[in-house]
DNA sequence: CTTCTTTTTGTGAAAATTCACAAACAGACT
DNA sequence: AGTCTGTTTGTGAATTTTCACAAAAAGAAG
C-alpha cells in the first residue's frame, strides 16, 4: 500500500474559502462547504459550469429545502451522518441536482458540516476519496468556531426545554419571549415523545431523524425527550389530520426502531397528547412518561401502541391500583379463582383473562387457548360459579377486566 | 256508645305483680308481663293450668328463643309493634304455645314491653280488649323505671358505635374492653349497612327488624346505620355461606323496603364489606356510604344492587373522575361523538351506551333501542369511524365504557 | 378395584351474528 | 326537480353461538 500524500499541508491555517478553492483545484470540480444546518460557508470560485442546486445554494446562502428533503428521503444524509467516507450521489434531475460526491466534516460523533464536490469537469473516483477525507479533517478547526456559537445556543435551548418540561415557567407570554430571545420558533402545536433504550446511545442512533426535522430534544439518562411540532396551517380539520400523520409517523419509526435495535437491549417509546400552549408541555411530558411506564409493565398488551391516549384502561391502572391499596380493599374473587387453580391444577385464570381479552368472543378464546369450544363454555360456567360473577353483565365484566390487569401488576413485577 | 269503666283505678300505684294478678282476675286467665327484650317482669299467681311456652318463660325468666322466632316469622310482633290494640294469636302447638291475646305496652312510639293473656279458662273476646288497653296504660310507669336504665345503656352503646364508625379507637383490645364494659357482645364478623330515606322516619319503620335481630344501630340525619353481625360458627365455608345469606336477606328486605316506602319519597340503601376486626368498621361504613352515593348517582344502573363489592366499575368511577379532572385530561372522542349527534340529529351516543351496556350483544342492543339490527350495525360502524375506536378490542371497549359513565356524572348531575 | 367428582370432548338443533347487496327515505344543496 | 349524502330497513346465505344431552377421560377417595 502506497503512502498517501498530505494534500493540504500548506492550508492548515488558511482561510476556509482558500481551502474550498484548493479542493476544487485538486478535484477539478466545483466545491461547496456547508455547516451542519446546511448554511453556505464557502465555495470554490473556479467553476463556471454548475447545476441548479448549487446555484440556488449560493444565491440563497443555504441549500434549498426541496433538495434537502429529497436527499433525506433518499437516505443520503443517513449515510453521510453515520460514516466517515465520502458518499457518491447520482444525479437527481427533478430537484436540479447533478451528480456529486459529499463527505461529512465531523469531530468525534458531532457533524460540523459538509463538503460537496460536483462532478462536471471530470468524474470523481474512489482514488479521490482520500482527498475529501483529508479536506474534511482540515476543515474541522474552521467550522469549530462557528460550531462553538451554535453549540452554546443549542445548549441554552436545551436548558430552556428542560425548564418547560419541568414547568418552571408560569406564564405563556414569558415563555414566548424567552423563545424569541433564543431565536426559537416554537410550533403552534406540539407533543412530547420520550424514547428509552437500556444501553444504546439513542441520540447517536436517532441523529438523522433529529437533524432532518430540526427537532428540539434533550437527553435524560437512557431517555431521549423530543418536542415534536404539529404546525397547523389553518383549519381544525387540518390539525387533526396532521396529528394523525404525526402519530402514524411516530408509530412507524418507533416500531422500526424497536425492531431494529433489539440486539439484546430494549427500546420503548411513548408520547403524550398534543397541546397548543407551552404551559401544558408538562402534561404532555408526564403523559409520555406514563405511556412509557405502562409499556414497560404491559409490553405485550400495548404492542404497537405509543400514544398516551391509546392506552385505554391501562391509562387508569396504576392510579386505581394505588387507590385500592390506600383503601385496603382486598379482592376476594380473583384470589378464590387463583386458589381453585392451585387446588385443582386447572387454568381458569388464564381462561378468564383470554376470554376477557377476546372481548367475550368464545371462538377466538377457544382458538387462542387451543381448547374445544365446549370446554371453554364449561370453564366459563365454572368461573361464574366460583367467582359468583355474571360474565354477560358488562359492568361486572369490565370490573373483572380491570381487577385482573391490576392483579398482574404485583404478580409479575 | 256506653262509657267504659275504669278497671284499674285502685292499681295506679300498685306493684307490677299485683297488676298482673288484677288483670288475671278480670280476664280469668293466666297473665304474663315482659319487657321489650322479652324478659319476664311479672306473672299472675292464680292460674294453675298453663302451657309449655308460659312455663318455660317463667322458669327461664325470659321467653324461649324458639317461641320468639316463630312469632316474628308469623308477623305477630310486627303487628304488636305497629298498633295499639291487642292482637289475638291462634295456638302454635309446634312451639308449645296455646291460644292467647297480647298487647304492647307503649309510650309514644317506644315499646316498653308486652302483656300476654293466655286463653285457657275462658275465651277472651273483643269486649275484653278495653281491659288490656287500660292495663297496658297502667303498666307504663312501672316499666319506665326499667326502661330508663335500658335507655341509658342503649344510649351509651350507640355513642360507642359512633366512636367505632368514626375510627376514634386505635386498638382492637381497647374496643373489646369497652364493649365488655357496656355488656355488648360484638359479633365475630359484621358489616355496616346504611339506609337512607328522604322524609320518612326510618327507625320507626324498621322497628320490627331492629328489635327482632337486636341490631346495633344509630341514626344520622335521614340515614340509619346498622351494624349487622355475621356470627360464624366455625369453618370458613360456613362464614361464606353466612355472608351470602345476609346479603340475600339485605337485598330482599331492602328491595321490599324500597318498593314499599316509595310513596313519593325515595329509599336507598347500601352496605360495606364484612370484617372481623372492629378497627375496620370505618372501612365498612365508608364503603356503605360510597355504595349509597353511587346508587344515588346511578339509580337505574345499580338497581337491585346494595353491596359495595357489587358495584363493579362504579366503585372506581368517582375516584377516576376526580383524577381525570386533576390531570386536566380532556376526552376528545366522546365530545366528537356528541358533536356529531348535535350536528346531524342522530343518536349515536345513546346507541353506543346501549351497546356497551348490553356487553356488545347486537340483538339485545337493537331490541332495547327499537331499531333494526342492520341499523345498529351501520351505526356502530359509524361510531367506530367517527371516534376512531375498535369496538371489538376489549381494552378500548372497557375504556370507552368507563369514559361514558364518567361523562354521565357531570352531564346529569 | 370401584365409586364419585371434575374435566374434556362430541353431537345436533335452534338462535344469533356477520356480511354483502339493494331499495327506500329524508335533508341539504344546486 | 334533480343530485348527493347520510340513514334506515330489508333479504339471504354463511358462520358462529347457545344449549341440552351424553360419552369418555382423569384423579381422588373409599
mmCIF file of N, CA and C (backbone and C1' of nucleotides) in Angstrom, chain D:
data_model
loop_
_atom_site.group_PDB
_atom_site.id
_atom_site.type_symbol
_atom_site.label_atom_id
_atom_site.label_comp_id
_atom_site.label_asym_id
_atom_site.label_seq_id
_atom_site.Cartn_x
_atom_site.Cartn_y
_atom_site.Cartn_z
ATOM 1 P P DA D 1 -90.748 18.591 -8.323
ATOM 2 O "O5'" DA D 1 -90.609 18.036 -9.791
ATOM 3 C "C5'" DA D 1 -90.152 18.912 -10.854
ATOM 4 C "C4'" DA D 1 -88.705 18.673 -11.174
ATOM 5 C "C3'" DA D 1 -88.177 17.270 -10.870
ATOM 6 O "O3'" DA D 1 -87.398 16.828 -11.979
ATOM 7 C "C1'" DA D 1 -86.814 18.877 -9.794
ATOM 8 P P DG D 2 -86.832 15.336 -11.985
ATOM 9 O "O5'" DG D 2 -85.304 15.579 -11.613
ATOM 10 C "C5'" DG D 2 -84.488 16.401 -12.440
ATOM 11 C "C4'" DG D 2 -83.105 16.491 -11.835
ATOM 12 C "C3'" DG D 2 -82.501 15.135 -11.461
ATOM 13 O "O3'" DG D 2 -81.151 15.116 -11.912
ATOM 14 C "C1'" DG D 2 -82.521 16.557 -9.568
ATOM 15 P P DT D 3 -80.316 13.764 -11.747
ATOM 16 O "O5'" DT D 3 -79.342 14.154 -10.558
ATOM 17 C "C5'" DT D 3 -78.695 15.424 -10.567
ATOM 18 C "C4'" DT D 3 -77.844 15.561 -9.316
ATOM 19 C "C3'" DT D 3 -77.179 14.263 -8.863
ATOM 20 O "O3'" DT D 3 -75.815 14.518 -8.580
ATOM 21 C "C1'" DT D 3 -78.380 15.224 -7.077
ATOM 22 P P DC D 4 -74.842 13.276 -8.324
ATOM 23 O "O5'" DC D 4 -74.451 13.522 -6.794
ATOM 24 C "C5'" DC D 4 -74.304 14.848 -6.296
ATOM 25 C "C4'" DC D 4 -74.266 14.802 -4.781
ATOM 26 C "C3'" DC D 4 -73.675 13.499 -4.221
ATOM 27 O "O3'" DC D 4 -72.645 13.803 -3.294
ATOM 28 C "C1'" DC D 4 -75.780 13.966 -3.221
ATOM 29 P P DT D 5 -71.816 12.611 -2.620
ATOM 30 O "O5'" DT D 5 -72.338 12.640 -1.129
ATOM 31 C "C5'" DT D 5 -72.598 13.890 -0.478
ATOM 32 C "C4'" DT D 5 -73.284 13.617 0.845
ATOM 33 C "C3'" DT D 5 -72.770 12.364 1.556
ATOM 34 O "O3'" DT D 5 -72.469 12.689 2.907
ATOM 35 C "C1'" DT D 5 -75.119 12.273 1.345
ATOM 36 P P DG D 6 -71.778 11.618 3.878
ATOM 37 O "O5'" DG D 6 -72.974 11.264 4.869
ATOM 38 C "C5'" DG D 6 -73.748 12.330 5.427
ATOM 39 C "C4'" DG D 6 -74.987 11.730 6.044
ATOM 40 C "C3'" DG D 6 -74.720 10.486 6.901
ATOM 41 O "O3'" DG D 6 -75.416 10.639 8.136
ATOM 42 C "C1'" DG D 6 -76.382 10.012 5.293
ATOM 43 P P DT D 7 -75.262 9.565 9.285
ATOM 44 O "O5'" DT D 7 -76.609 8.722 9.176
ATOM 45 C "C5'" DT D 7 -77.850 9.407 9.282
ATOM 46 C "C4'" DT D 7 -78.973 8.504 8.897
ATOM 47 C "C3'" DT D 7 -79.012 7.164 9.638
ATOM 48 O "O3'" DT D 7 -80.090 7.201 10.557
ATOM 49 C "C1'" DT D 7 -79.590 6.966 7.324
ATOM 50 P P DT D 8 -80.334 5.956 11.535
ATOM 51 O "O5'" DT D 8 -81.357 5.059 10.705
ATOM 52 C "C5'" DT D 8 -82.634 5.586 10.376
ATOM 53 C "C4'" DT D 8 -83.376 4.603 9.502
ATOM 54 C "C3'" DT D 8 -83.514 3.190 10.095
ATOM 55 O "O3'" DT D 8 -84.892 2.935 10.327
ATOM 56 C "C1'" DT D 8 -82.899 3.129 7.795
ATOM 57 P P DT D 9 -85.330 1.632 11.105
ATOM 58 O "O5'" DT D 9 -85.520 0.586 9.922
ATOM 59 C "C5'" DT D 9 -86.491 0.843 8.912
ATOM 60 C "C4'" DT D 9 -86.358 -0.157 7.791
ATOM 61 C "C3'" DT D 9 -86.418 -1.628 8.227
ATOM 62 O "O3'" DT D 9 -87.609 -2.205 7.697
ATOM 63 C "C1'" DT D 9 -84.740 -1.232 6.583
ATOM 64 P P DG D 10 -88.030 -3.700 8.056
ATOM 65 O "O5'" DG D 10 -87.441 -4.497 6.813
ATOM 66 C "C5'" DG D 10 -87.915 -4.189 5.511
ATOM 67 C "C4'" DG D 10 -87.127 -4.968 4.477
ATOM 68 C "C3'" DG D 10 -86.978 -6.463 4.786
ATOM 69 O "O3'" DG D 10 -87.776 -7.203 3.873
ATOM 70 C "C1'" DG D 10 -84.926 -5.480 4.008
ATOM 71 P P DT D 11 -87.988 -8.746 4.056
ATOM 72 O "O5'" DT D 11 -86.757 -9.353 3.250
ATOM 73 C "C5'" DT D 11 -86.475 -8.899 1.936
ATOM 74 C "C4'" DT D 11 -85.336 -9.719 1.357
ATOM 75 C "C3'" DT D 11 -85.297 -11.176 1.817
ATOM 76 O "O3'" DT D 11 -85.230 -12.011 0.680
ATOM 77 C "C1'" DT D 11 -83.177 -10.150 2.123
ATOM 78 P P DG D 12 -85.448 -13.605 0.882
ATOM 79 O "O5'" DG D 12 -83.943 -14.111 0.879
ATOM 80 C "C5'" DG D 12 -83.048 -13.670 -0.132
ATOM 81 C "C4'" DG D 12 -81.676 -14.255 0.140
ATOM 82 C "C3'" DG D 12 -81.709 -15.649 0.758
ATOM 83 O "O3'" DG D 12 -80.694 -16.424 0.146
ATOM 84 C "C1'" DG D 12 -80.461 -14.223 2.137
ATOM 85 P P DA D 13 -80.636 -17.994 0.344
ATOM 86 O "O5'" DA D 13 -79.084 -18.201 0.586
ATOM 87 C "C5'" DA D 13 -78.140 -17.354 -0.073
ATOM 88 C "C4'" DA D 13 -76.838 -17.407 0.696
ATOM 89 C "C3'" DA D 13 -76.535 -18.773 1.312
ATOM 90 O "O3'" DA D 13 -75.163 -19.065 1.156
ATOM 91 C "C1'" DA D 13 -76.569 -17.145 3.000
ATOM 92 P P DA D 14 -74.577 -20.484 1.487
ATOM 93 O "O5'" DA D 14 -73.390 -20.094 2.481
ATOM 94 C "C5'" DA D 14 -72.504 -19.039 2.123
ATOM 95 C "C4'" DA D 14 -71.733 -18.611 3.350
ATOM 96 C "C3'" DA D 14 -71.145 -19.781 4.158
ATOM 97 O "O3'" DA D 14 -69.815 -19.462 4.539
ATOM 98 C "C1'" DA D 14 -72.522 -18.459 5.557
ATOM 99 P P DT D 15 -68.950 -20.503 5.353
ATOM 100 O "O5'" DT D 15 -69.076 -19.923 6.830
ATOM 101 C "C5'" DT D 15 -68.818 -18.542 7.054
ATOM 102 C "C4'" DT D 15 -69.112 -18.196 8.497
ATOM 103 C "C3'" DT D 15 -68.550 -19.184 9.518
ATOM 104 O "O3'" DT D 15 -67.676 -18.464 10.386
ATOM 105 C "C1'" DT D 15 -70.792 -18.629 10.016
ATOM 106 P P DT D 16 -66.930 -19.206 11.601
ATOM 107 O "O5'" DT D 16 -67.862 -18.777 12.823
ATOM 108 C "C5'" DT D 16 -68.361 -17.450 12.877
ATOM 109 C "C4'" DT D 16 -69.189 -17.269 14.128
ATOM 110 C "C3'" DT D 16 -68.683 -18.025 15.354
ATOM 111 O "O3'" DT D 16 -68.651 -17.104 16.440
ATOM 112 C "C1'" DT D 16 -70.959 -18.540 14.967
ATOM 113 P P DT D 17 -68.243 -17.550 17.924
ATOM 114 O "O5'" DT D 17 -69.665 -17.723 18.623
ATOM 115 C "C5'" DT D 17 -70.587 -16.645 18.552
ATOM 116 C "C4'" DT D 17 -71.874 -17.036 19.255
ATOM 117 C "C3'" DT D 17 -71.677 -17.648 20.643
ATOM 118 O "O3'" DT D 17 -72.521 -16.954 21.536
ATOM 119 C "C1'" DT D 17 -73.091 -19.014 19.317
ATOM 120 P P DT D 18 -72.527 -17.273 23.107
ATOM 121 O "O5'" DT D 18 -73.768 -18.259 23.246
ATOM 122 C "C5'" DT D 18 -75.024 -17.847 22.731
ATOM 123 C "C4'" DT D 18 -76.043 -18.940 22.972
ATOM 124 C "C3'" DT D 18 -75.916 -19.633 24.334
ATOM 125 O "O3'" DT D 18 -77.192 -19.605 24.942
ATOM 126 C "C1'" DT D 18 -76.026 -21.226 22.595
ATOM 127 P P DC D 19 -77.400 -19.944 26.492
ATOM 128 O "O5'" DC D 19 -77.978 -21.426 26.428
ATOM 129 C "C5'" DC D 19 -79.055 -21.709 25.532
ATOM 130 C "C4'" DC D 19 -79.242 -23.211 25.432
ATOM 131 C "C3'" DC D 19 -78.928 -23.970 26.731
ATOM 132 O "O3'" DC D 19 -80.085 -24.673 27.136
ATOM 133 C "C1'" DC D 19 -77.939 -25.016 24.850
ATOM 134 P P DA D 20 -80.152 -25.388 28.564
ATOM 135 O "O5'" DA D 20 -80.540 -26.872 28.158
ATOM 136 C "C5'" DA D 20 -81.269 -27.103 26.954
ATOM 137 C "C4'" DA D 20 -81.089 -28.551 26.564
ATOM 138 C "C3'" DA D 20 -80.832 -29.500 27.738
ATOM 139 O "O3'" DA D 20 -81.582 -30.691 27.571
ATOM 140 C "C1'" DA D 20 -79.089 -29.687 26.166
ATOM 141 P P DC D 21 -81.728 -31.773 28.724
ATOM 142 O "O5'" DC D 21 -81.059 -33.079 28.119
ATOM 143 C "C5'" DC D 21 -80.997 -33.269 26.710
ATOM 144 C "C4'" DC D 21 -79.831 -34.151 26.367
ATOM 145 C "C3'" DC D 21 -79.400 -35.105 27.499
ATOM 146 O "O3'" DC D 21 -79.546 -36.438 27.073
ATOM 147 C "C1'" DC D 21 -77.531 -34.062 26.458
ATOM 148 P P DA D 22 -79.110 -37.668 28.000
ATOM 149 O "O5'" DA D 22 -77.695 -38.051 27.410
ATOM 150 C "C5'" DA D 22 -77.535 -38.239 26.005
ATOM 151 C "C4'" DA D 22 -76.108 -38.627 25.714
ATOM 152 C "C3'" DA D 22 -75.514 -39.613 26.727
ATOM 153 O "O3'" DA D 22 -74.703 -40.545 26.046
ATOM 154 C "C1'" DA D 22 -74.158 -37.709 26.596
ATOM 155 P P DA D 23 -74.471 -42.005 26.604
ATOM 156 O "O5'" DA D 23 -72.977 -42.297 26.156
ATOM 157 C "C5'" DA D 23 -72.539 -41.879 24.862
ATOM 158 C "C4'" DA D 23 -71.089 -41.458 24.951
ATOM 159 C "C3'" DA D 23 -70.221 -42.408 25.785
ATOM 160 O "O3'" DA D 23 -69.061 -42.735 25.048
ATOM 161 C "C1'" DA D 23 -69.913 -40.181 26.478
ATOM 162 P P DA D 24 -68.222 -44.017 25.406
ATOM 163 O "O5'" DA D 24 -66.811 -43.385 25.782
ATOM 164 C "C5'" DA D 24 -66.188 -42.486 24.880
ATOM 165 C "C4'" DA D 24 -65.260 -41.571 25.647
ATOM 166 C "C3'" DA D 24 -64.229 -42.288 26.529
ATOM 167 O "O3'" DA D 24 -62.948 -41.821 26.166
ATOM 168 C "C1'" DA D 24 -65.250 -40.520 27.691
ATOM 169 P P DA D 25 -61.667 -42.730 26.423
ATOM 170 O "O5'" DA D 25 -60.803 -41.814 27.384
ATOM 171 C "C5'" DA D 25 -60.573 -40.445 27.014
ATOM 172 C "C4'" DA D 25 -60.227 -39.663 28.257
ATOM 173 C "C3'" DA D 25 -59.245 -40.359 29.206
ATOM 174 O "O3'" DA D 25 -58.149 -39.500 29.421
ATOM 175 C "C1'" DA D 25 -61.091 -39.496 30.390
ATOM 176 P P DA D 26 -56.804 -40.068 30.056
ATOM 177 O "O5'" DA D 26 -56.622 -39.180 31.348
ATOM 178 C "C5'" DA D 26 -57.243 -37.890 31.425
ATOM 179 C "C4'" DA D 26 -57.310 -37.483 32.882
ATOM 180 C "C3'" DA D 26 -56.362 -38.265 33.792
ATOM 181 O "O3'" DA D 26 -55.670 -37.364 34.625
ATOM 182 C "C1'" DA D 26 -58.576 -38.371 34.627
ATOM 183 P P DG D 27 -54.485 -37.864 35.599
ATOM 184 O "O5'" DG D 27 -55.052 -37.504 37.047
ATOM 185 C "C5'" DG D 27 -55.982 -36.432 37.171
ATOM 186 C "C4'" DG D 27 -56.575 -36.416 38.560
ATOM 187 C "C3'" DG D 27 -55.729 -37.126 39.618
ATOM 188 O "O3'" DG D 27 -55.685 -36.311 40.777
ATOM 189 C "C1'" DG D 27 -57.904 -38.097 39.524
ATOM 190 P P DA D 28 -55.024 -36.807 42.112
ATOM 191 O "O5'" DA D 28 -56.329 -37.018 43.007
ATOM 192 C "C5'" DA D 28 -57.281 -35.967 43.115
ATOM 193 C "C4'" DA D 28 -58.370 -36.361 44.118
ATOM 194 C "C3'" DA D 28 -57.833 -36.948 45.419
ATOM 195 O "O3'" DA D 28 -58.644 -36.488 46.493
ATOM 196 C "C1'" DA D 28 -59.198 -38.550 44.319
ATOM 197 P P DA D 29 -58.350 -36.920 47.969
ATOM 198 O "O5'" DA D 29 -59.439 -38.052 48.233
ATOM 199 C "C5'" DA D 29 -60.829 -37.752 48.018
ATOM 200 C "C4'" DA D 29 -61.676 -38.937 48.469
ATOM 201 C "C3'" DA D 29 -61.133 -39.616 49.734
ATOM 202 O "O3'" DA D 29 -62.210 -39.925 50.604
ATOM 203 C "C1'" DA D 29 -61.275 -41.183 47.966
ATOM 204 P P DG D 30 -61.916 -40.566 51.980
ATOM 205 O "O5'" DG D 30 -62.565 -41.998 51.849
ATOM 206 C "C5'" DG D 30 -63.960 -42.119 51.502
ATOM 207 C "C4'" DG D 30 -64.237 -43.562 51.089
ATOM 208 C "C3'" DG D 30 -63.788 -44.575 52.132
ATOM 209 O "O3'" DG D 30 -64.922 -45.214 52.727
ATOM 210 C "C1'" DG D 30 -63.053 -45.183 49.920
#
